[in-house]
Coordinates of C-alpha atoms and ligand atoms in Angstrom, one line a residue:
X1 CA -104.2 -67.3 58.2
X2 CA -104.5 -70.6 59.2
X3 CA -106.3 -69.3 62.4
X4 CA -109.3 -68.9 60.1
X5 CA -112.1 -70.2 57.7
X6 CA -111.2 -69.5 53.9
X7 CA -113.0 -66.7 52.5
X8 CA -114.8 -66.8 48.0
X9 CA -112.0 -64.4 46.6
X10 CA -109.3 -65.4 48.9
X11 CA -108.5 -64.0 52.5
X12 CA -107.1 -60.5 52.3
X13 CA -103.5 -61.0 50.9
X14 CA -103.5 -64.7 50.2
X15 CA -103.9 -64.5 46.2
X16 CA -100.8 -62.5 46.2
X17 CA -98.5 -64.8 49.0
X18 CA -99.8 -67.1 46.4
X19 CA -98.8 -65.5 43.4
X20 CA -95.1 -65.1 44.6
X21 CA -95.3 -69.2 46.0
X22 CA -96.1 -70.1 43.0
X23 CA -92.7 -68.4 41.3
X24 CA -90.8 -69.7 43.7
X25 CA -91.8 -73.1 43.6
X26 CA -91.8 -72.9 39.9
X27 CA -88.0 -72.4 40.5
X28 CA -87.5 -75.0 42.7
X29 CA -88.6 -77.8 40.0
X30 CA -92.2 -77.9 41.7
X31 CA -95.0 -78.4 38.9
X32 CA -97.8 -80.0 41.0
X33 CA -99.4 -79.4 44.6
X34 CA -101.2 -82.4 46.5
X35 CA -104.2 -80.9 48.3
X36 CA -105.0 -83.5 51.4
X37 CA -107.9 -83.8 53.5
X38 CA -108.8 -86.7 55.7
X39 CA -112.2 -88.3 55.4
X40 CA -114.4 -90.0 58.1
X41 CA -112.7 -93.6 57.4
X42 CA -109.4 -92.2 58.2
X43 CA -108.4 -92.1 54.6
X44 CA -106.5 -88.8 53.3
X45 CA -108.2 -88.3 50.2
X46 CA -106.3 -85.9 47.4
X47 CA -106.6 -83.8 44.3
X48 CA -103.8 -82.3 43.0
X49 CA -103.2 -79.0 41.0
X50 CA -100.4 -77.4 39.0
X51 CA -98.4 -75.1 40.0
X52 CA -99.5 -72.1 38.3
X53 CA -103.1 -72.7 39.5
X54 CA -102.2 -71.6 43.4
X55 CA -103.6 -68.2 43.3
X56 CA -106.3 -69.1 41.4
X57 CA -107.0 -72.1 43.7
X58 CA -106.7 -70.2 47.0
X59 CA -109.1 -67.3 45.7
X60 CA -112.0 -69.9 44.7
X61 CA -110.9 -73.4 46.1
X62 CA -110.9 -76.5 43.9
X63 CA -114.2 -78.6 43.7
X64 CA -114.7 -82.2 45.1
X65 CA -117.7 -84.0 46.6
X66 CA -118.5 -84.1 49.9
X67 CA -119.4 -87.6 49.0
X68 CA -116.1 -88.8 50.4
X69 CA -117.6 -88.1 54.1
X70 CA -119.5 -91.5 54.1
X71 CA -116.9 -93.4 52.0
X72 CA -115.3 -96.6 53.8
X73 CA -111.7 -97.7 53.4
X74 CA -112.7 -99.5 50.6
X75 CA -114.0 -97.1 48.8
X76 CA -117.8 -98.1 49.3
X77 CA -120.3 -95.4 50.5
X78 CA -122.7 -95.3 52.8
X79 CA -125.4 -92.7 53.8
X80 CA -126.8 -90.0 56.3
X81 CA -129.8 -87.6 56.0
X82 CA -127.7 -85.3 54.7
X83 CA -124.1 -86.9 53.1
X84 CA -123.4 -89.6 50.6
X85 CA -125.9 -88.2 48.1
X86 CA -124.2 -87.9 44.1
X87 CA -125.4 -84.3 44.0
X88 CA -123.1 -81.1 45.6
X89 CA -120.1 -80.2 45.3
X90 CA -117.4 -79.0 47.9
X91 CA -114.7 -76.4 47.9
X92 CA -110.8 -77.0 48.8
X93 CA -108.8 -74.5 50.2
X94 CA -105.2 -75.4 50.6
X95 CA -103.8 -73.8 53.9
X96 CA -101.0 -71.7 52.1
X97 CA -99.1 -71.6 56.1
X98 CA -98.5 -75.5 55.8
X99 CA -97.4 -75.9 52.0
X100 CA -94.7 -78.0 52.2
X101 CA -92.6 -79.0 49.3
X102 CA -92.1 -82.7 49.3
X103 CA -88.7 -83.9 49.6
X104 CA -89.6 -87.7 48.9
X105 CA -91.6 -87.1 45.9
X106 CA -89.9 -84.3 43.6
X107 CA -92.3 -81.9 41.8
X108 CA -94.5 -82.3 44.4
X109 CA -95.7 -79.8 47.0
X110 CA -98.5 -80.9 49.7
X111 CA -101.2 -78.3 51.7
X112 CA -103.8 -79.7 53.4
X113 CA -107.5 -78.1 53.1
X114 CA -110.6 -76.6 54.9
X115 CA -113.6 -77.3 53.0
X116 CA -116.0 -75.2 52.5
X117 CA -119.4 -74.6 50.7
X118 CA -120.0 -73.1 47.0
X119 CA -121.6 -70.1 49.0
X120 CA -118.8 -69.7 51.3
X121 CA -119.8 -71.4 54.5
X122 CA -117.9 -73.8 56.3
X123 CA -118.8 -77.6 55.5
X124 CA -120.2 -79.3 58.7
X125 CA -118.4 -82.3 57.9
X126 CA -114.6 -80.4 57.6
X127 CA -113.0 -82.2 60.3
X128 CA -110.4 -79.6 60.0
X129 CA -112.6 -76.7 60.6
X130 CA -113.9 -78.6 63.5
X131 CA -110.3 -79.2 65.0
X132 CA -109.7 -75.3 64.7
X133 CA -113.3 -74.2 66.4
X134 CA -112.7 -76.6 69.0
X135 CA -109.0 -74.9 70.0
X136 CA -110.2 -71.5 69.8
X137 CA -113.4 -72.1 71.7
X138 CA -111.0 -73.4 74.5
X139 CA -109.0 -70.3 74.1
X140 CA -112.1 -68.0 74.3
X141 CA -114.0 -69.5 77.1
X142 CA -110.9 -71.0 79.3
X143 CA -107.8 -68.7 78.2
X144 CA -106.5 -72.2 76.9
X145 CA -104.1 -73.8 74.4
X146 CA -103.0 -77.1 73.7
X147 CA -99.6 -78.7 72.3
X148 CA -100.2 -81.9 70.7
X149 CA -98.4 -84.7 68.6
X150 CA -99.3 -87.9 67.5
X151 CA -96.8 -91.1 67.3
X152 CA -96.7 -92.9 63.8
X153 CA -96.3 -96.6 64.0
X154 CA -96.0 -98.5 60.9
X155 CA -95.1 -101.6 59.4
X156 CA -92.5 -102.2 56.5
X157 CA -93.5 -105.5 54.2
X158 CA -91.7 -106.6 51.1
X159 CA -93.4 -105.2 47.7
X160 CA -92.7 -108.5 46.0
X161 CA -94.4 -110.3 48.1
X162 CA -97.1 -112.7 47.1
X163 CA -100.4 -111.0 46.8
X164 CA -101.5 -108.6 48.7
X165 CA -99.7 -110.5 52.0
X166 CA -97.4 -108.9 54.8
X167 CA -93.9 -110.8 54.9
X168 CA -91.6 -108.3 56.8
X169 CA -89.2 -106.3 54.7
X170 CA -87.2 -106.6 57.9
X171 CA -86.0 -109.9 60.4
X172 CA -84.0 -107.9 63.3
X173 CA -85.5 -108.3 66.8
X174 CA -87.5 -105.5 68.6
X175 CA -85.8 -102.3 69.0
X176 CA -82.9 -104.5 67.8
X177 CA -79.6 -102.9 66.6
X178 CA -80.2 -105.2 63.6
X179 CA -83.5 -104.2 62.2
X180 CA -82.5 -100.7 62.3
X181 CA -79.1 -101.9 60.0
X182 CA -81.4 -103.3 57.9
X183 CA -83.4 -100.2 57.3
X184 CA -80.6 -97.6 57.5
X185 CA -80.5 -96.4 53.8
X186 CA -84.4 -96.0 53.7
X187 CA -84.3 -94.6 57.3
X188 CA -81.7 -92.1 56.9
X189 CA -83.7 -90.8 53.9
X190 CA -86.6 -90.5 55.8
X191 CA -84.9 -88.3 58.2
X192 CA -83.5 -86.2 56.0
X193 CA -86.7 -85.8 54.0
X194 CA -88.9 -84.9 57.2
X195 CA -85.9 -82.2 58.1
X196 CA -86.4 -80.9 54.9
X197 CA -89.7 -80.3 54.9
X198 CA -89.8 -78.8 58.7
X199 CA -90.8 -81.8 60.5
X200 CA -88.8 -82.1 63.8
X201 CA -88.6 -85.5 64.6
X202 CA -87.6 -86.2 68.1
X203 CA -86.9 -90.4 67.8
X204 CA -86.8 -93.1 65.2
X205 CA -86.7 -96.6 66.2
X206 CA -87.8 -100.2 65.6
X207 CA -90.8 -101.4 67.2
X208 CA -92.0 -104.5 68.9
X209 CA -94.1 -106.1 66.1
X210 CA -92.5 -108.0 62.7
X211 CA -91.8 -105.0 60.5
X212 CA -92.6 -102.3 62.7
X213 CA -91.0 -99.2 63.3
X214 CA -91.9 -95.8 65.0
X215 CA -91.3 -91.6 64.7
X216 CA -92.6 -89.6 67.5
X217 CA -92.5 -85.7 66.1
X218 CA -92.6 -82.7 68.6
X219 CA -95.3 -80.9 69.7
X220 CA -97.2 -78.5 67.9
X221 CA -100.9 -76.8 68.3
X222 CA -103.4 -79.4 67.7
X223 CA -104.2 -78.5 64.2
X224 CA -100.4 -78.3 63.1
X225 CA -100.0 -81.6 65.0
X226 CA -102.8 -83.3 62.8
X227 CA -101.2 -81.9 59.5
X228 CA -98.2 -83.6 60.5
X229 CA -99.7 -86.7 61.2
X230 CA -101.5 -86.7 57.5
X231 CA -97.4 -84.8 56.1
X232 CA -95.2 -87.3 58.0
X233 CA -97.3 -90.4 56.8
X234 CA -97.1 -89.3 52.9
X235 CA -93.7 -89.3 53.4
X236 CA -92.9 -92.0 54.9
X237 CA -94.8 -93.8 52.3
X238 CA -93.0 -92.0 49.0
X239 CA -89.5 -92.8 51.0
X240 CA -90.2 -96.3 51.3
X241 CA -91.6 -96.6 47.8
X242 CA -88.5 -95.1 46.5
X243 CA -86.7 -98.0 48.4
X244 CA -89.2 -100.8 46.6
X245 CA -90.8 -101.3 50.4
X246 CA -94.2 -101.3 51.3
X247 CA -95.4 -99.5 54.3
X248 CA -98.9 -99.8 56.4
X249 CA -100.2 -98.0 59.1
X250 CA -103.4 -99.9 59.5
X251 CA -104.2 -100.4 63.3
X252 CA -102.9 -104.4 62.3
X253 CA -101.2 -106.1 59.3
X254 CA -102.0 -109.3 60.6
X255 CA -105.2 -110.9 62.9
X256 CA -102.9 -111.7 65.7
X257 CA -99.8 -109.2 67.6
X258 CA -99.5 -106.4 68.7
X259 CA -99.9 -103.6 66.0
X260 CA -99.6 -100.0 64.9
X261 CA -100.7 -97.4 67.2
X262 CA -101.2 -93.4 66.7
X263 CA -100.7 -92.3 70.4
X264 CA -101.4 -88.7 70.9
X265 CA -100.0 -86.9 73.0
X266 CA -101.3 -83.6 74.4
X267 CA -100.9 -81.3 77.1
X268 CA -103.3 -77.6 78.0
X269 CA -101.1 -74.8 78.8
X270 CA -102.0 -71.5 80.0
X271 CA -100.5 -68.1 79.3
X272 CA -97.8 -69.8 78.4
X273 CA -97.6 -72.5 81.7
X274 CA -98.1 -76.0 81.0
X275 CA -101.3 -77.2 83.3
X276 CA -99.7 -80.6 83.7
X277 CA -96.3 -79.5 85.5
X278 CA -96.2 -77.7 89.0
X279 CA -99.0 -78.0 90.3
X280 CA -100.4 -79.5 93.5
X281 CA -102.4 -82.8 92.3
X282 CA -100.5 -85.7 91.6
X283 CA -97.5 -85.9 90.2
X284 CA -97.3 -82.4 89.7
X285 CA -100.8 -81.5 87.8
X286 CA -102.9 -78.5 88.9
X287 CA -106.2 -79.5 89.6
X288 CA -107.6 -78.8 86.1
X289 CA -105.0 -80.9 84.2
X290 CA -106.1 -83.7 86.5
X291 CA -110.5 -82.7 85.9
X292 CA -108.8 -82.4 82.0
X293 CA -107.9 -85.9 82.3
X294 CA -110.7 -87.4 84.3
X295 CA -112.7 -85.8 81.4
X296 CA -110.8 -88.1 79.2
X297 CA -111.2 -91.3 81.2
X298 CA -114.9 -90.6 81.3
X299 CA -115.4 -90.6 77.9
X300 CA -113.0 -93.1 76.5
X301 CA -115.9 -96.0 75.2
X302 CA -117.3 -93.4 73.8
X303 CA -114.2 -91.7 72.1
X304 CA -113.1 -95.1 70.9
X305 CA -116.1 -94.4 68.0
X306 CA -113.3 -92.2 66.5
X307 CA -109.7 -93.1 68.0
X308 CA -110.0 -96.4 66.7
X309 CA -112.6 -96.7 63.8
X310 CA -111.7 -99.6 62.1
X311 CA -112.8 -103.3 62.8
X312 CA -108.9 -103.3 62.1
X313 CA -108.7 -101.2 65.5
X314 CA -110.2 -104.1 67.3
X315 CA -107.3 -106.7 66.5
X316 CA -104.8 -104.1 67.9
X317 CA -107.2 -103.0 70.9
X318 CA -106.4 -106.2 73.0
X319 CA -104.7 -106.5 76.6
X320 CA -101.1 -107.5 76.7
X321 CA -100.5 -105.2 73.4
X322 CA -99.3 -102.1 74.9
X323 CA -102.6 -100.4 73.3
X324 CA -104.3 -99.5 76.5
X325 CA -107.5 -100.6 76.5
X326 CA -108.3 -100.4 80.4
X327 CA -110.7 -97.3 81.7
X328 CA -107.6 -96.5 83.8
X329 CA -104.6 -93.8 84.4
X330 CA -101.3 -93.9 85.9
X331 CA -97.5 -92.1 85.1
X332 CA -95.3 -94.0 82.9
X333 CA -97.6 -97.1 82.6
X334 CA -98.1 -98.5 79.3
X335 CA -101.5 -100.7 80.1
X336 CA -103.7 -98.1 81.4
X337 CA -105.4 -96.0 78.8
X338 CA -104.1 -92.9 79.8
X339 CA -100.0 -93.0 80.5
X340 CA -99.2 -89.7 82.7
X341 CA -96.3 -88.7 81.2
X342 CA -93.8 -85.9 83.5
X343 CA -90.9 -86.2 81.9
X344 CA -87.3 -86.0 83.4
X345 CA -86.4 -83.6 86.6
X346 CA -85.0 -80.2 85.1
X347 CA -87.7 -80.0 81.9
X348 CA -91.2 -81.2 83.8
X349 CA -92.3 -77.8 82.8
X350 CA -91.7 -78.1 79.1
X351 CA -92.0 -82.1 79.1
X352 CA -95.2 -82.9 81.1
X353 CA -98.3 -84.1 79.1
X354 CA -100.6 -86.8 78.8
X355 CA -100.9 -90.0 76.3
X356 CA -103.7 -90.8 74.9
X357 CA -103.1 -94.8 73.9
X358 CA -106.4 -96.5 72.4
X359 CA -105.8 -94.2 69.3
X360 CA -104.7 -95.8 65.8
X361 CA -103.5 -94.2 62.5
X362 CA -107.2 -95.2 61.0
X363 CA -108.8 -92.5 63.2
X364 CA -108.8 -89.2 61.6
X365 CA -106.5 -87.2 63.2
X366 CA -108.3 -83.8 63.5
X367 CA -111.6 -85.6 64.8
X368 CA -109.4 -87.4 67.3
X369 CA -108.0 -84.3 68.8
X370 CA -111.0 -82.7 68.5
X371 CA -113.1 -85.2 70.4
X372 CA -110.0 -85.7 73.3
X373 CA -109.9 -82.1 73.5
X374 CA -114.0 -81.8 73.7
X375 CA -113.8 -84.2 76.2
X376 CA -110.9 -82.9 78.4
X377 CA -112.6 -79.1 77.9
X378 CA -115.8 -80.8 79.8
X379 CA -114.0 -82.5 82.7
X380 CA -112.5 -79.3 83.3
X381 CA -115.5 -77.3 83.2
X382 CA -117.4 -79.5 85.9
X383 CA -114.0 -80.1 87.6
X384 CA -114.7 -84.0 87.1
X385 CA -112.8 -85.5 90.2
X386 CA -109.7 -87.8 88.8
X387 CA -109.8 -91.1 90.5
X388 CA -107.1 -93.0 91.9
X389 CA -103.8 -94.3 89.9
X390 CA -103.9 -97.9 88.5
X391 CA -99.9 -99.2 87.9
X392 CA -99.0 -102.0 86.5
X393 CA -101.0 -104.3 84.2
X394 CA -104.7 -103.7 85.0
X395 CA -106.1 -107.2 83.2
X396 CA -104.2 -108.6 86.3
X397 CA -106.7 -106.5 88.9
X398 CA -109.3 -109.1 90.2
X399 CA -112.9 -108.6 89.0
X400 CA -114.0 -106.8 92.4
X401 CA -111.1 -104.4 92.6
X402 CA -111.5 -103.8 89.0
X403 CA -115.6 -102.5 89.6
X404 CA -114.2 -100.8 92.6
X405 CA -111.6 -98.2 90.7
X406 CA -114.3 -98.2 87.5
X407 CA -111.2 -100.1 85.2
X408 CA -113.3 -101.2 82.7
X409 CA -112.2 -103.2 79.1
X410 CA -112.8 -100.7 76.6
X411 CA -115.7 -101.7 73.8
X412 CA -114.5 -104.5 72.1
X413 CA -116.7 -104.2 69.3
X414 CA -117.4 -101.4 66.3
X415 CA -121.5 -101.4 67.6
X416 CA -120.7 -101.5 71.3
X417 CA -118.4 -97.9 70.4
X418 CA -121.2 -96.4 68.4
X419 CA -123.2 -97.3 70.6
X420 CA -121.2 -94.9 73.6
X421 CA -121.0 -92.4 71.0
X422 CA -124.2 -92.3 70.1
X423 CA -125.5 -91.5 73.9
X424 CA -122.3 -89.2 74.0
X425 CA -123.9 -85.2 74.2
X426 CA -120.7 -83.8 74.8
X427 CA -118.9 -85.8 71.8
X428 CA -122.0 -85.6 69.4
X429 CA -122.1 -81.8 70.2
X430 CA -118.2 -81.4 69.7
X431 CA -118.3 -82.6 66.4
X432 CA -121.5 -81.3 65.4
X433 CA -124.7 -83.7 64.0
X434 CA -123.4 -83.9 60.5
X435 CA -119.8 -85.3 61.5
X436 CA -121.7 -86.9 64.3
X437 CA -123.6 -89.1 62.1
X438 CA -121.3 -89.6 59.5
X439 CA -119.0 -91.4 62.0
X440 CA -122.0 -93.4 63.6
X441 CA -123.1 -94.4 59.6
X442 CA -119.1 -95.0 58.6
X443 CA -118.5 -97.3 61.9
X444 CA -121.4 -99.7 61.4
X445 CA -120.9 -99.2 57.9
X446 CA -117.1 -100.8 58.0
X447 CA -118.8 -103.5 60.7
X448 CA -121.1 -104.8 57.9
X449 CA -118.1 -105.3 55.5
X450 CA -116.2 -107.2 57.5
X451 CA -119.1 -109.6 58.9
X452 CA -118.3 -113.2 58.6
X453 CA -114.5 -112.4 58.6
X454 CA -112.1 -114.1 61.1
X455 CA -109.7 -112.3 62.6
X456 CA -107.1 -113.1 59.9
X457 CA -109.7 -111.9 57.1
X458 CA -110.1 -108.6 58.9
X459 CA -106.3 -108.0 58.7
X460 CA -106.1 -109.1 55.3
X461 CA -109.1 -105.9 54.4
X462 CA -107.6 -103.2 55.5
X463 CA -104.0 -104.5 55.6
X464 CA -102.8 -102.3 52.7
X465 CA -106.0 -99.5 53.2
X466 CA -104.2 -96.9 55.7
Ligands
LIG501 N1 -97.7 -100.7 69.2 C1 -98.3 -100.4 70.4 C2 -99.8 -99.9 70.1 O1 -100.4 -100.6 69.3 C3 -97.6 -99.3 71.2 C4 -96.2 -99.6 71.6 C5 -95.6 -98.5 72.4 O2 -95.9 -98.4 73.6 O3 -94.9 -97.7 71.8 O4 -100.3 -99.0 70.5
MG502 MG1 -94.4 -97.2 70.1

């Protein structure tokens, strides 16, 4: 079901899957669902329904505005030609295959939505809908599917803290035995609560930065992946509530550091055999996965419009931060843009897959995949050549060597991304014009809030936003 767009009068046995959902999660003690999408900004935006309502609500959707497509992460609106306007109204449909009851926040269940029209026709700015016509086109025209996750970084503050600042819940060193001590109650909570809800998580551990911890989840299709991206982050939040913590996963808590990334990770597979293992380009990619990658690198100013969206994203997106902001690929390095990941001798086949590094937990997660897939799709099709290999830490190449291999700093500001997006056919066209300009007017729309700001100020906005 969740292979297609929701249908007025619900698709042909949904109302009564629903009907018997909704008994058995009256049973289990659940009285409410959470209905999550993601909006431009990066900001899941909710309504929530009881119980009762599911067959009702999956026959006819629940109404909200599509008004939330131009809103910034705080809350402000701006405009398009065609979104931002107080008139219209939007229909959710939950997707009934990814309701999850929520083990953090009892009573609860979660789904997230496809929007669609009042007349039944998918809305243009439904990033989710996008997402789902991106995979399938790339199963239609190149016999193509994709696994996908996406790595949750996020920082733990204290809730008592004074105002709205960050002073780390946490003092143990990086990765240190200590800081994960110090977390262990809330932690193992967390890991029980994503096993209950069907999230397989493949590694919890502390981070580099004050605070900062990470899950990395296994892969799914790219759609499932996002879900889990929106699923893992809501509870992560409830746990640490429940333990009086407070948790960000803005792109930085503070104007200076390194801070929280959303790597994706994503590899194309065909009839079942990954693209990026056994072949006879490098390291073991055939030459597609290596024209899918240079299709990637070509883009990446561009894509940086939507992987990192928030003048937050530019704090993070510095060299020396592990964030990868260097036009550049290589295996295992954690500088270049694109890490080549091919996993350990005996699993390459399973393991093999690409990283995706200037990506933050601001962007949207299905316009993210959709716009990396987009561009991967095109570097494939025109079997871009994938240049040479850049190890180690590119900011140390000299200037002329640098031009030479195309390593290029990635845009360091909001306008200068927009600005690659905006002359980007293939990206415009993967998102379609409405998105498209929604992200070009939500972009320079969060670069006029924060105008005057120091770097420090900028944290301080978004700090407690994502
Ligand atoms: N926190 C880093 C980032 O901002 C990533 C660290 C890592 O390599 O896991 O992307
Ligand atoms: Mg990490």
């Amino acid at each position: 079901m969740s292979d297609s767009d929701p249908v007025p009068g619900g698709r042909p046995g949904e109302v009564e899957r629903a009907t018997a959902l909704t008994g058995e999660l009256t049973g289990r003690g659940v009285h409410g669902v959470v209905l999550a999408y993601v909006d431009t900004a990066g900001i899941a935006r909710v309504k929530t329904v009881p119980t009762a309502r599911l067959p009702a609500v999956v026959a006819w959707g629940v109404g909200m505005s599509p008004v939330f497509d131009t809103f910034l992460a705080d809350d402000s609106i701006v405009t398009t030609d065609v979104l931002g306007s107080p008139d219209g109204d939007l229909r959710l449909y939950p997707d009934l295959d990814r309701l999850t009851v929520l083990a953090a926040q009892p009573g609860w269940a979660w789904a997230p939505v496809d929007r669609i029209t009042q007349e039944g026709a998918p809305h243009p700015g439904c990033g989710r809908t996008v997402l789902r016509r991106t995979v399938a086109g790339a199963a239609e025209r190149h016999g193509i599917d994709f696994r996908a996750a996406v790595e949750i970084e996020w920082t733990v503050g204290r809730a008592d803290a004074a105002g709205d600042a960050f002073v780390p819940a946490v003092s143990g060193p990086a990765y240190g035995a200590a800081r994960q001590v110090e977390l262990s109650d809330c932690a193992a909570d967390l890991l029980a609560a994503l096993a209950a809800e069907g999230v397989e998580v493949e590694q919890f551990h502390p981070e580099y930065a004050a605070g900062q911890f990470e899950v990395s989840v296994g892969a799914l299709d790219p759609v499932a992946a996002a879900d889990h991206s929106v699923l893992v982050r809501q509870t992560i939040r409830a746990v640490s509530r429940r333990h009086g913590l407070r948790v960000s996963f803005a792109p930085a808590v503070l104007g200076q550091g390194v801070g929280n990334g959303g790597h994706l990770h994503l590899s194309a597979w065909r009839d079942g055999t990954n693209l990026h293992a056994g072949g006879t380009g490098r390291y073991g990619m055939t030459a597609e996965a290596e024209s899918f990658v240079a299709g990637i690198l070509g883009r990446l100013p561009a894509l940086t419009a939507v992987t990192a969206p928030s003048p937050a994203s530019r704090l993070r997106l510095r060299p020396s931060q592990w964030a990868g902001v260097f036009t550049a690929w290589g295996r295992e390095t954690r500088e270049a843009a694109l890490r080549v990941v091919t996993g350990t001798a005996g699993i390459r086949d399973r393991a093999a897959n690409l990283e995706v590094k200037p990506v933050d937990l601001a962007a949207n997660p299905y316009l993210a995949l959709a716009s990396v897939i987009a561009a991967g799709l095109d570097g494939l099709a025109s079997s871009a050549p994938l240049p040479e290999e850049t190890t180690g830490d590119p900011a140390r190449l000299d200037p002329g060597e640098a031009a030479a291999r195309g390593v290029r700093r990635l845009p360091v500001t909001l306008a200068e991304s927009v600005e690659a997006f905006r002359a980007d056919e293939v990206l415009r066209r993967a998102l379609g014009p409405v998105l498209a300009d929604a992200v070009t007017a939500v972009r320079l729309g969060e670069a006029g809030a924060v105008e005057g700001l120091d770097d420090d100020g900028v944290a301080a906005a978004y700090r407690w936003r994502y």
